[in-house]
Amino acid sequence: MIKLLKAVKWKNFINYIAVALVAIVFAILSFSGGVKTSTIIIVEKIAISMVLAVSLSLVVGFLGELSLGHAGFMCVGAYLGGKASVLLSGVIGNEFLAFLISLLIGGALAAVLGFVIGLPALRLKGDYLAIVTLAFGEIVKVIFQQSETFGGNLGLATPRYDRKVFFIIAFALVLLTLFVSQNLIRSKHGRAITAIRDNEIAAKATGIDVTKYKLAVFIISAFFAGVAGVMFSYTNSTVQAAKFGYNYSIEILVMVVLGGMGNISGSLISAALITFLNEKLRVVLTGDLAVLKDLLYALILILLVIYNNAPALKSFREKYNLRRLIERITKHDPAKVKDDAANWDRIPTKIKMDELLSVDLKVEDEYAPVKPKEDK
């Protein structure tokens, strides 16, 4: 059993363990009445932000494409999944089953729309792709905002799940998102995706189907954004399209950039941090001061770009980073080297090391003439 535990690569499961522990701790506090309702609401929003950040990290961090329409896919999931939940609530008596069906509907429809938009859009690169995805998000928002079927400007009324239980389900969906994302990136398909990010021309030359992989990542990312939208509809009594503007897409992008490009663990941490700060700033910055919250994101992005790209800060980045800090903490003490299983005194040998080191070895020339032995 101990050997099995040592053989497990625990670094691959750190994200799962951390998310599960947070869910368990808050579940205990919730059922014991030791946590406020306002705190539960923040925890729900953090779980939704984690799903959004990890799913967008697939496109921006691992594929290397800039997408600003993630809030649009979330809007599709929130409205269509929310509408499905309204229709199913009167037909299906089981609330959890209705929620699961709504999740599948919202995520699948967002994925279909991701395919429709991604097929022509992913032939673009850089700023052009960012503009197209940004325009897509705004078009989706306006369509739902002007549709009377979905409530128009007043929004769509959706059922509310029990707060004491829903955040546990939300964290379970975070684990599902992590499972799909991490296993995709660690597979051979993930290596192909990162190869496209590093050098698309070289990836094509090695036989990688660039269009197929780009489209697949875009669809998976859109699916989980739609799932996050359905979760959002269940945490609010009303879904309004104004929530899913380009500012929200930029907010999700900041979570990915702040956590580190291609760093899932960082995306989780930054999603929790930014969501928590948002809720606190929403209380502090009211009225005309609310615009300062959006300026804060712009300032964070500017500082991150300067920090990551300034040549003058290169030595500072290499010296003071999380990886170096972990290495310093886990550095082995020289006094404990004897405890190493590969120590010489623990390895059975036929010849003692002291004897072997004390032997003088001389190399003789095989072609040298043999000297006759002298007679005594």
mmCIF file of C-alpha atoms in Angstrom:
data_model
loop_
_atom_site.group_PDB
_atom_site.id
_atom_site.type_symbol
_atom_site.label_atom_id
_atom_site.label_comp_id
_atom_site.label_asym_id
_atom_site.label_seq_id
_atom_site.Cartn_x
_atom_site.Cartn_y
_atom_site.Cartn_z
ATOM 1 C CA MET A 1 0.000 0.000 0.000
ATOM 2 C CA ILE A 2 2.812 2.386 0.894
ATOM 3 C CA LYS A 3 4.628 1.571 -2.350
ATOM 4 C CA LEU A 4 1.422 2.242 -4.270
ATOM 5 C CA LEU A 5 1.024 5.640 -2.600
ATOM 6 C CA LYS A 6 4.618 6.526 -3.398
ATOM 7 C CA ALA A 7 4.160 5.524 -7.027
ATOM 8 C CA VAL A 8 1.210 7.893 -7.494
ATOM 9 C CA LYS A 9 2.123 11.209 -9.116
ATOM 10 C CA TRP A 10 0.398 13.437 -6.599
ATOM 11 C CA LYS A 11 1.139 16.621 -8.533
ATOM 12 C CA ASN A 12 -1.398 15.460 -11.140
ATOM 13 C CA PHE A 13 -4.123 15.363 -8.480
ATOM 14 C CA ILE A 14 -3.402 18.544 -6.527
ATOM 15 C CA ASN A 15 -6.177 20.482 -8.266
ATOM 16 C CA TYR A 16 -8.744 17.755 -7.603
ATOM 17 C CA ILE A 17 -7.752 17.487 -3.949
ATOM 18 C CA ALA A 18 -7.825 21.258 -3.387
ATOM 19 C CA VAL A 19 -11.257 21.716 -4.999
ATOM 20 C CA ALA A 20 -12.698 18.701 -3.175
ATOM 21 C CA LEU A 21 -11.380 19.926 0.192
ATOM 22 C CA VAL A 22 -12.921 23.372 -0.318
ATOM 23 C CA ALA A 23 -16.262 21.781 -1.209
ATOM 24 C CA ILE A 24 -16.150 19.468 1.831
ATOM 25 C CA VAL A 25 -15.247 22.277 4.246
ATOM 26 C CA PHE A 26 -18.038 24.560 3.055
ATOM 27 C CA ALA A 27 -20.498 21.653 2.978
ATOM 28 C CA ILE A 28 -19.795 20.942 6.637
ATOM 29 C CA LEU A 29 -20.133 24.632 7.512
ATOM 30 C CA SER A 30 -23.319 24.972 5.478
ATOM 31 C CA PHE A 31 -25.126 22.009 7.036
ATOM 32 C CA SER A 32 -23.987 23.003 10.519
ATOM 33 C CA GLY A 33 -25.216 26.559 10.019
ATOM 34 C CA GLY A 34 -21.766 28.053 10.486
ATOM 35 C CA VAL A 35 -21.665 30.052 7.252
ATOM 36 C CA LYS A 36 -23.716 33.022 6.030
ATOM 37 C CA THR A 37 -25.931 32.945 2.948
ATOM 38 C CA SER A 38 -23.879 35.755 1.399
ATOM 39 C CA THR A 39 -20.762 33.597 1.706
ATOM 40 C CA ILE A 40 -22.513 30.661 0.031
ATOM 41 C CA ILE A 41 -23.464 32.952 -2.872
ATOM 42 C CA ILE A 42 -19.809 33.981 -3.283
ATOM 43 C CA VAL A 43 -18.723 30.324 -3.213
ATOM 44 C CA GLU A 44 -21.251 29.515 -5.963
ATOM 45 C CA LYS A 45 -19.898 32.347 -8.112
ATOM 46 C CA ILE A 46 -16.339 31.187 -7.502
ATOM 47 C CA ALA A 47 -17.221 27.694 -8.768
ATOM 48 C CA ILE A 48 -18.797 29.188 -11.923
ATOM 49 C CA SER A 49 -15.735 31.385 -12.490
ATOM 50 C CA MET A 50 -13.459 28.354 -12.143
ATOM 51 C CA VAL A 51 -15.334 26.497 -14.882
ATOM 52 C CA LEU A 52 -15.141 29.566 -17.130
ATOM 53 C CA ALA A 53 -11.444 30.198 -16.466
ATOM 54 C CA VAL A 54 -10.356 26.587 -17.022
ATOM 55 C CA SER A 55 -12.416 26.262 -20.219
ATOM 56 C CA LEU A 56 -11.072 29.544 -21.648
ATOM 57 C CA SER A 57 -7.541 28.499 -20.674
ATOM 58 C CA LEU A 58 -7.818 25.677 -23.226
ATOM 59 C CA VAL A 59 -8.218 28.222 -26.036
ATOM 60 C CA VAL A 60 -6.027 31.068 -24.815
ATOM 61 C CA GLY A 61 -3.395 29.289 -22.741
ATOM 62 C CA PHE A 62 -2.872 25.955 -24.518
ATOM 63 C CA LEU A 63 -4.059 26.623 -28.076
ATOM 64 C CA GLY A 64 -2.650 30.164 -28.125
ATOM 65 C CA GLU A 65 -5.688 31.841 -29.702
ATOM 66 C CA LEU A 66 -7.218 35.038 -28.320
ATOM 67 C CA SER A 67 -10.989 34.680 -27.806
ATOM 68 C CA LEU A 68 -13.156 37.463 -26.401
ATOM 69 C CA GLY A 69 -16.529 35.787 -26.903
ATOM 70 C CA HIS A 70 -16.568 33.417 -23.947
ATOM 71 C CA ALA A 71 -19.367 35.355 -22.269
ATOM 72 C CA GLY A 72 -21.430 34.852 -25.437
ATOM 73 C CA PHE A 73 -21.293 31.056 -25.095
ATOM 74 C CA MET A 74 -22.145 31.422 -21.429
ATOM 75 C CA CYS A 75 -25.123 33.564 -22.449
ATOM 76 C CA VAL A 76 -26.335 30.824 -24.802
ATOM 77 C CA GLY A 77 -26.145 28.248 -22.021
ATOM 78 C CA ALA A 78 -27.807 30.536 -19.480
ATOM 79 C CA TYR A 79 -30.777 31.409 -21.688
ATOM 80 C CA LEU A 80 -31.366 28.132 -23.528
ATOM 81 C CA GLY A 81 -30.511 25.949 -20.534
ATOM 82 C CA GLY A 82 -32.577 28.228 -18.299
ATOM 83 C CA LYS A 83 -35.523 28.040 -20.687
ATOM 84 C CA ALA A 84 -35.242 24.247 -20.739
ATOM 85 C CA SER A 85 -35.245 24.175 -16.931
ATOM 86 C CA VAL A 86 -38.429 26.285 -16.879
ATOM 87 C CA LEU A 87 -40.161 23.898 -19.293
ATOM 88 C CA LEU A 88 -38.890 20.769 -17.537
ATOM 89 C CA SER A 89 -39.811 21.943 -14.038
ATOM 90 C CA GLY A 90 -43.495 21.482 -14.834
ATOM 91 C CA VAL A 91 -42.988 18.094 -16.515
ATOM 92 C CA ILE A 92 -40.320 16.387 -14.394
ATOM 93 C CA GLY A 93 -40.899 16.227 -10.684
ATOM 94 C CA ASN A 94 -37.231 15.554 -9.903
ATOM 95 C CA GLU A 95 -35.385 18.878 -9.639
ATOM 96 C CA PHE A 96 -31.910 17.343 -9.930
ATOM 97 C CA LEU A 97 -32.824 15.397 -13.089
ATOM 98 C CA ALA A 98 -34.252 18.564 -14.645
ATOM 99 C CA PHE A 99 -30.997 20.338 -13.806
ATOM 100 C CA LEU A 100 -28.860 17.626 -15.438
ATOM 101 C CA ILE A 101 -30.953 17.698 -18.622
ATOM 102 C CA SER A 102 -30.724 21.492 -18.695
ATOM 103 C CA LEU A 103 -26.943 21.228 -18.317
ATOM 104 C CA LEU A 104 -26.705 18.903 -21.295
ATOM 105 C CA ILE A 105 -29.000 21.076 -23.405
ATOM 106 C CA GLY A 106 -27.233 24.346 -22.554
ATOM 107 C CA GLY A 107 -23.741 22.892 -22.977
ATOM 108 C CA ALA A 108 -24.581 21.039 -26.210
ATOM 109 C CA LEU A 109 -26.228 24.064 -27.844
ATOM 110 C CA ALA A 110 -23.289 26.268 -26.865
ATOM 111 C CA ALA A 111 -20.937 23.655 -28.364
ATOM 112 C CA VAL A 112 -22.960 23.573 -31.612
ATOM 113 C CA LEU A 113 -22.789 27.347 -31.817
ATOM 114 C CA GLY A 114 -19.061 27.114 -31.071
ATOM 115 C CA PHE A 115 -18.696 24.816 -34.078
ATOM 116 C CA VAL A 116 -20.702 27.151 -36.326
ATOM 117 C CA ILE A 117 -18.719 30.207 -35.264
ATOM 118 C CA GLY A 118 -15.389 28.449 -34.930
ATOM 119 C CA LEU A 119 -15.295 26.855 -38.377
ATOM 120 C CA PRO A 120 -14.816 30.146 -40.248
ATOM 121 C CA ALA A 121 -13.436 32.190 -37.345
ATOM 122 C CA LEU A 122 -10.505 29.914 -36.473
ATOM 123 C CA ARG A 123 -9.035 30.501 -39.911
ATOM 124 C CA LEU A 124 -8.234 33.937 -38.527
ATOM 125 C CA LYS A 125 -5.425 34.709 -36.116
ATOM 126 C CA GLY A 126 -4.545 37.175 -33.404
ATOM 127 C CA ASP A 127 -6.437 40.435 -33.325
ATOM 128 C CA TYR A 128 -8.787 39.410 -36.154
ATOM 129 C CA LEU A 129 -10.005 36.372 -34.222
ATOM 130 C CA ALA A 130 -10.423 38.506 -31.094
ATOM 131 C CA ILE A 131 -12.581 41.015 -33.016
ATOM 132 C CA VAL A 132 -14.771 38.283 -34.535
ATOM 133 C CA THR A 133 -15.354 36.530 -31.204
ATOM 134 C CA LEU A 134 -16.033 39.859 -29.498
ATOM 135 C CA ALA A 135 -18.619 40.712 -32.174
ATOM 136 C CA PHE A 136 -20.196 37.260 -31.751
ATOM 137 C CA GLY A 137 -20.621 37.798 -28.008
ATOM 138 C CA GLU A 138 -22.286 41.175 -28.525
ATOM 139 C CA ILE A 139 -24.620 39.812 -31.237
ATOM 140 C CA VAL A 140 -25.742 36.937 -28.993
ATOM 141 C CA LYS A 141 -26.356 39.332 -26.113
ATOM 142 C CA VAL A 142 -28.488 41.683 -28.250
ATOM 143 C CA ILE A 143 -30.524 38.826 -29.759
ATOM 144 C CA PHE A 144 -31.541 37.465 -26.363
ATOM 145 C CA GLN A 145 -32.064 40.943 -24.964
ATOM 146 C CA GLN A 146 -34.526 41.840 -27.713
ATOM 147 C CA SER A 147 -36.344 38.486 -27.780
ATOM 148 C CA GLU A 148 -39.706 38.498 -26.046
ATOM 149 C CA THR A 149 -39.593 34.704 -25.848
ATOM 150 C CA PHE A 150 -36.747 35.011 -23.363
ATOM 151 C CA GLY A 151 -38.204 37.918 -21.418
ATOM 152 C CA GLY A 152 -36.702 40.833 -23.339
ATOM 153 C CA ASN A 153 -35.040 43.536 -21.261
ATOM 154 C CA LEU A 154 -36.647 42.224 -18.082
ATOM 155 C CA GLY A 155 -34.816 38.908 -18.426
ATOM 156 C CA LEU A 156 -35.780 35.255 -18.173
ATOM 157 C CA ALA A 157 -37.192 33.983 -14.885
ATOM 158 C CA THR A 158 -35.522 30.692 -13.928
ATOM 159 C CA PRO A 159 -35.927 28.235 -11.037
ATOM 160 C CA ARG A 160 -33.572 28.550 -8.071
ATOM 161 C CA TYR A 161 -31.789 25.505 -6.670
ATOM 162 C CA ASP A 162 -31.391 24.987 -2.928
ATOM 163 C CA ARG A 163 -28.386 27.078 -1.820
ATOM 164 C CA LYS A 164 -27.288 24.539 0.791
ATOM 165 C CA VAL A 165 -26.784 21.913 -1.917
ATOM 166 C CA PHE A 166 -26.126 23.699 -5.177
ATOM 167 C CA PHE A 167 -22.565 24.849 -4.460
ATOM 168 C CA ILE A 168 -21.603 21.189 -3.892
ATOM 169 C CA ILE A 169 -22.980 20.328 -7.342
ATOM 170 C CA ALA A 170 -21.138 23.358 -8.749
ATOM 171 C CA PHE A 171 -17.804 22.142 -7.370
ATOM 172 C CA ALA A 172 -18.528 18.670 -8.756
ATOM 173 C CA LEU A 173 -18.839 20.312 -12.183
ATOM 174 C CA VAL A 174 -15.531 22.094 -11.551
ATOM 175 C CA LEU A 175 -13.962 18.658 -10.967
ATOM 176 C CA LEU A 176 -15.517 17.409 -14.212
ATOM 177 C CA THR A 177 -14.080 20.391 -16.103
ATOM 178 C CA LEU A 178 -10.668 19.734 -14.569
ATOM 179 C CA PHE A 179 -10.865 16.037 -15.457
ATOM 180 C CA VAL A 180 -11.623 16.713 -19.122
ATOM 181 C CA SER A 181 -9.139 19.585 -19.475
ATOM 182 C CA GLN A 182 -6.173 18.002 -17.697
ATOM 183 C CA ASN A 183 -6.577 14.614 -19.376
ATOM 184 C CA LEU A 184 -6.878 16.291 -22.768
ATOM 185 C CA ILE A 185 -3.717 18.332 -22.263
ATOM 186 C CA ARG A 186 -1.697 15.357 -20.946
ATOM 187 C CA SER A 187 -2.696 13.127 -23.848
ATOM 188 C CA LYS A 188 -1.122 12.941 -27.305
ATOM 189 C CA HIS A 189 -3.854 15.307 -28.487
ATOM 190 C CA GLY A 190 -2.758 17.802 -25.863
ATOM 191 C CA ARG A 191 0.809 17.630 -27.162
ATOM 192 C CA ALA A 192 -0.512 18.331 -30.638
ATOM 193 C CA ILE A 193 -2.464 21.327 -29.318
ATOM 194 C CA THR A 194 0.566 22.816 -27.575
ATOM 195 C CA ALA A 195 2.644 22.153 -30.703
ATOM 196 C CA ILE A 196 0.175 24.290 -32.666
ATOM 197 C CA ARG A 197 0.551 27.028 -30.073
ATOM 198 C CA ASP A 198 4.343 26.945 -30.208
ATOM 199 C CA ASN A 199 4.724 26.806 -33.990
ATOM 200 C CA GLU A 200 1.760 26.245 -36.265
ATOM 201 C CA ILE A 201 3.860 25.871 -39.415
ATOM 202 C CA ALA A 202 6.038 23.190 -37.823
ATOM 203 C CA ALA A 203 2.921 21.434 -36.511
ATOM 204 C CA LYS A 204 1.474 21.307 -40.029
ATOM 205 C CA ALA A 205 4.772 19.983 -41.362
ATOM 206 C CA THR A 206 4.664 17.062 -38.905
ATOM 207 C CA GLY A 207 1.184 16.049 -40.114
ATOM 208 C CA ILE A 208 -0.975 17.573 -37.352
ATOM 209 C CA ASP A 209 -4.462 18.522 -38.542
ATOM 210 C CA VAL A 210 -4.414 22.098 -37.245
ATOM 211 C CA THR A 211 -7.990 22.968 -38.195
ATOM 212 C CA LYS A 212 -9.383 19.833 -36.534
ATOM 213 C CA TYR A 213 -7.594 20.441 -33.249
ATOM 214 C CA LYS A 214 -8.432 24.135 -33.166
ATOM 215 C CA LEU A 215 -12.084 23.373 -33.773
ATOM 216 C CA ALA A 216 -12.138 20.597 -31.160
ATOM 217 C CA VAL A 217 -10.653 22.852 -28.472
ATOM 218 C CA PHE A 218 -13.069 25.644 -29.392
ATOM 219 C CA ILE A 219 -16.059 23.287 -29.117
ATOM 220 C CA ILE A 220 -14.964 21.839 -25.749
ATOM 221 C CA SER A 221 -14.360 25.332 -24.392
ATOM 222 C CA ALA A 222 -17.772 26.513 -25.629
ATOM 223 C CA PHE A 223 -19.479 23.458 -24.092
ATOM 224 C CA PHE A 224 -18.167 24.171 -20.608
ATOM 225 C CA ALA A 225 -18.957 27.869 -21.001
ATOM 226 C CA GLY A 226 -22.542 26.816 -21.743
ATOM 227 C CA VAL A 227 -22.491 24.587 -18.648
ATOM 228 C CA ALA A 228 -21.327 27.580 -16.600
ATOM 229 C CA GLY A 229 -24.236 29.556 -18.092
ATOM 230 C CA VAL A 230 -26.761 26.956 -16.924
ATOM 231 C CA MET A 231 -25.177 27.043 -13.467
ATOM 232 C CA PHE A 232 -25.519 30.816 -13.515
ATOM 233 C CA SER A 233 -29.217 30.563 -14.397
ATOM 234 C CA TYR A 234 -29.772 28.298 -11.378
ATOM 235 C CA THR A 235 -28.032 30.709 -9.010
ATOM 236 C CA ASN A 236 -30.175 33.691 -10.056
ATOM 237 C CA SER A 237 -33.915 34.062 -10.172
ATOM 238 C CA THR A 238 -33.611 36.099 -13.383
ATOM 239 C CA VAL A 239 -31.144 35.887 -16.293
ATOM 240 C CA GLN A 240 -30.459 39.239 -17.956
ATOM 241 C CA ALA A 241 -28.386 39.635 -21.115
ATOM 242 C CA ALA A 242 -26.635 42.768 -19.859
ATOM 243 C CA LYS A 243 -24.522 40.553 -17.596
ATOM 244 C CA PHE A 244 -22.844 38.865 -20.593
ATOM 245 C CA GLY A 245 -21.238 41.906 -22.201
ATOM 246 C CA TYR A 246 -17.671 42.213 -23.445
ATOM 247 C CA ASN A 247 -16.581 43.430 -20.011
ATOM 248 C CA TYR A 248 -17.407 40.012 -18.607
ATOM 249 C CA SER A 249 -15.416 38.303 -21.380
ATOM 250 C CA ILE A 250 -12.447 40.497 -20.496
ATOM 251 C CA GLU A 251 -12.922 39.628 -16.827
ATOM 252 C CA ILE A 252 -12.660 35.905 -17.660
ATOM 253 C CA LEU A 253 -9.593 36.619 -19.813
ATOM 254 C CA VAL A 254 -7.965 38.430 -16.884
ATOM 255 C CA MET A 255 -8.478 35.303 -14.762
ATOM 256 C CA VAL A 256 -6.577 33.231 -17.325
ATOM 257 C CA VAL A 257 -3.780 35.757 -17.826
ATOM 258 C CA LEU A 258 -3.382 36.438 -14.115
ATOM 259 C CA GLY A 259 -3.120 32.714 -13.361
ATOM 260 C CA GLY A 260 -0.515 32.191 -16.071
ATOM 261 C CA MET A 261 -0.956 31.186 -19.691
ATOM 262 C CA GLY A 262 -1.389 27.425 -19.865
ATOM 263 C CA ASN A 263 -1.525 27.038 -16.084
ATOM 264 C CA ILE A 264 -4.738 25.368 -14.908
ATOM 265 C CA SER A 265 -3.857 25.642 -11.224
ATOM 266 C CA GLY A 266 -3.193 29.356 -11.649
ATOM 267 C CA SER A 267 -6.506 29.813 -13.459
ATOM 268 C CA LEU A 268 -8.355 28.228 -10.534
ATOM 269 C CA ILE A 269 -6.619 30.457 -7.987
ATOM 270 C CA SER A 270 -7.052 33.665 -9.981
ATOM 271 C CA ALA A 271 -10.726 32.853 -10.668
ATOM 272 C CA ALA A 272 -11.370 32.512 -6.936
ATOM 273 C CA LEU A 273 -9.371 35.651 -6.135
ATOM 274 C CA ILE A 274 -10.947 37.909 -8.762
ATOM 275 C CA THR A 275 -14.484 36.713 -8.003
ATOM 276 C CA PHE A 276 -13.967 37.372 -4.300
ATOM 277 C CA LEU A 277 -12.555 40.846 -4.996
ATOM 278 C CA ASN A 278 -15.456 41.585 -7.346
ATOM 279 C CA GLU A 279 -18.012 40.895 -4.666
ATOM 280 C CA LYS A 280 -16.152 43.014 -2.117
ATOM 281 C CA LEU A 281 -15.603 45.895 -4.558
ATOM 282 C CA ARG A 282 -19.271 45.760 -5.557
ATOM 283 C CA VAL A 283 -20.135 46.724 -2.000
ATOM 284 C CA VAL A 284 -17.455 49.399 -1.678
ATOM 285 C CA LEU A 285 -17.582 50.959 -5.161
ATOM 286 C CA THR A 286 -21.170 52.069 -5.657
ATOM 287 C CA GLY A 287 -22.702 54.701 -7.882
ATOM 288 C CA ASP A 288 -20.220 56.597 -10.052
ATOM 289 C CA LEU A 289 -17.307 54.782 -8.418
ATOM 290 C CA ALA A 290 -18.440 51.459 -9.945
ATOM 291 C CA VAL A 291 -16.543 52.298 -13.135
ATOM 292 C CA LEU A 292 -13.278 52.004 -11.194
ATOM 293 C CA LYS A 293 -13.794 48.235 -11.044
ATOM 294 C CA ASP A 294 -13.438 47.982 -14.831
ATOM 295 C CA LEU A 295 -10.366 50.213 -14.739
ATOM 296 C CA LEU A 296 -8.860 47.798 -12.233
ATOM 297 C CA TYR A 297 -8.932 44.968 -14.814
ATOM 298 C CA ALA A 298 -7.232 47.166 -17.407
ATOM 299 C CA LEU A 299 -4.540 48.088 -14.882
ATOM 300 C CA ILE A 300 -3.991 44.418 -13.957
ATOM 301 C CA LEU A 301 -3.590 43.452 -17.632
ATOM 302 C CA ILE A 302 -1.122 46.286 -18.291
ATOM 303 C CA LEU A 303 0.995 45.376 -15.261
ATOM 304 C CA LEU A 304 0.985 41.672 -16.205
ATOM 305 C CA VAL A 305 2.058 42.378 -19.777
ATOM 306 C CA ILE A 306 4.877 44.617 -18.546
ATOM 307 C CA TYR A 307 5.991 42.089 -15.929
ATOM 308 C CA ASN A 308 5.986 39.119 -18.335
ATOM 309 C CA ASN A 309 7.692 40.876 -21.256
ATOM 310 C CA ALA A 310 9.989 43.577 -19.862
ATOM 311 C CA PRO A 311 13.652 42.545 -20.482
ATOM 312 C CA ALA A 312 14.764 44.480 -17.399
ATOM 313 C CA LEU A 313 12.646 42.205 -15.185
ATOM 314 C CA LYS A 314 13.893 38.920 -16.663
ATOM 315 C CA SER A 315 16.397 38.198 -13.866
ATOM 316 C CA PHE A 316 13.790 39.112 -11.247
ATOM 317 C CA ARG A 317 11.211 36.755 -12.834
ATOM 318 C CA GLU A 318 13.688 33.894 -12.919
ATOM 319 C CA LYS A 319 14.832 34.437 -9.346
ATOM 320 C CA TYR A 320 11.477 35.066 -7.673
ATOM 321 C CA ASN A 321 8.809 32.729 -9.009
ATOM 322 C CA LEU A 322 6.586 30.041 -7.560
ATOM 323 C CA ARG A 323 8.658 27.171 -8.937
ATOM 324 C CA ARG A 324 11.850 28.468 -7.324
ATOM 325 C CA LEU A 325 9.990 29.001 -4.060
ATOM 326 C CA ILE A 326 8.756 25.399 -4.063
ATOM 327 C CA GLU A 327 12.270 24.148 -4.838
ATOM 328 C CA ARG A 328 13.650 26.080 -1.877
ATOM 329 C CA ILE A 329 10.981 24.733 0.458
ATOM 330 C CA THR A 330 11.403 21.124 -0.660
ATOM 331 C CA LYS A 331 15.194 21.278 -0.935
ATOM 332 C CA HIS A 332 16.898 18.276 0.715
ATOM 333 C CA ASP A 333 19.045 18.881 3.744
ATOM 334 C CA PRO A 334 22.654 17.653 3.121
ATOM 335 C CA ALA A 335 22.694 16.201 6.651
ATOM 336 C CA LYS A 336 19.915 13.798 5.634
ATOM 337 C CA VAL A 337 21.680 12.352 2.612
ATOM 338 C CA LYS A 338 22.460 9.170 4.557
ATOM 339 C CA ASP A 339 18.763 8.433 4.725
ATOM 340 C CA ASP A 340 18.737 8.017 0.976
ATOM 341 C CA ALA A 341 17.895 4.450 -0.113
ATOM 342 C CA ALA A 342 20.727 4.636 -2.664
ATOM 343 C CA ASN A 343 23.408 5.282 -0.065
ATOM 344 C CA TRP A 344 26.528 3.114 -0.489
ATOM 345 C CA ASP A 345 26.169 1.414 2.874
ATOM 346 C CA ARG A 346 22.669 0.201 1.895
ATOM 347 C CA ILE A 347 23.666 -1.338 -1.431
ATOM 348 C CA PRO A 348 24.933 -4.939 -1.136
ATOM 349 C CA THR A 349 28.273 -5.309 -2.975
ATOM 350 C CA LYS A 350 30.823 -8.103 -3.225
ATOM 351 C CA ILE A 351 33.700 -5.711 -2.611
ATOM 352 C CA LYS A 352 33.659 -3.099 0.069
ATOM 353 C CA MET A 353 33.906 0.425 -1.269
ATOM 354 C CA ASP A 354 36.879 1.237 0.977
ATOM 355 C CA GLU A 355 38.818 -1.699 -0.472
ATOM 356 C CA LEU A 356 37.899 -0.790 -4.026
ATOM 357 C CA LEU A 357 38.991 2.812 -3.602
ATOM 358 C CA SER A 358 42.282 1.768 -1.994
ATOM 359 C CA VAL A 359 43.373 -0.450 -4.900
ATOM 360 C CA ASP A 360 45.962 1.062 -7.233
ATOM 361 C CA LEU A 361 45.172 0.288 -10.839
ATOM 362 C CA LYS A 362 47.960 0.387 -13.417
ATOM 363 C CA VAL A 363 47.384 0.196 -17.148
ATOM 364 C CA GLU A 364 50.035 -1.865 -18.898
ATOM 365 C CA ASP A 365 50.848 -1.703 -22.564
ATOM 366 C CA GLU A 366 49.966 -5.053 -24.120
ATOM 367 C CA TYR A 367 52.566 -4.557 -26.858
ATOM 368 C CA ALA A 368 55.418 -3.813 -24.472
ATOM 369 C CA PRO A 369 58.131 -6.510 -24.351
ATOM 370 C CA VAL A 370 57.955 -8.874 -21.412
ATOM 371 C CA LYS A 371 60.947 -8.498 -19.137
ATOM 372 C CA PRO A 372 62.559 -11.785 -18.115
ATOM 373 C CA LYS A 373 62.550 -12.580 -14.461
ATOM 374 C CA GLU A 374 65.893 -12.208 -12.796
ATOM 375 C CA ASP A 375 67.470 -15.284 -11.169
ATOM 376 C CA LYS A 376 68.070 -14.997 -7.524
#
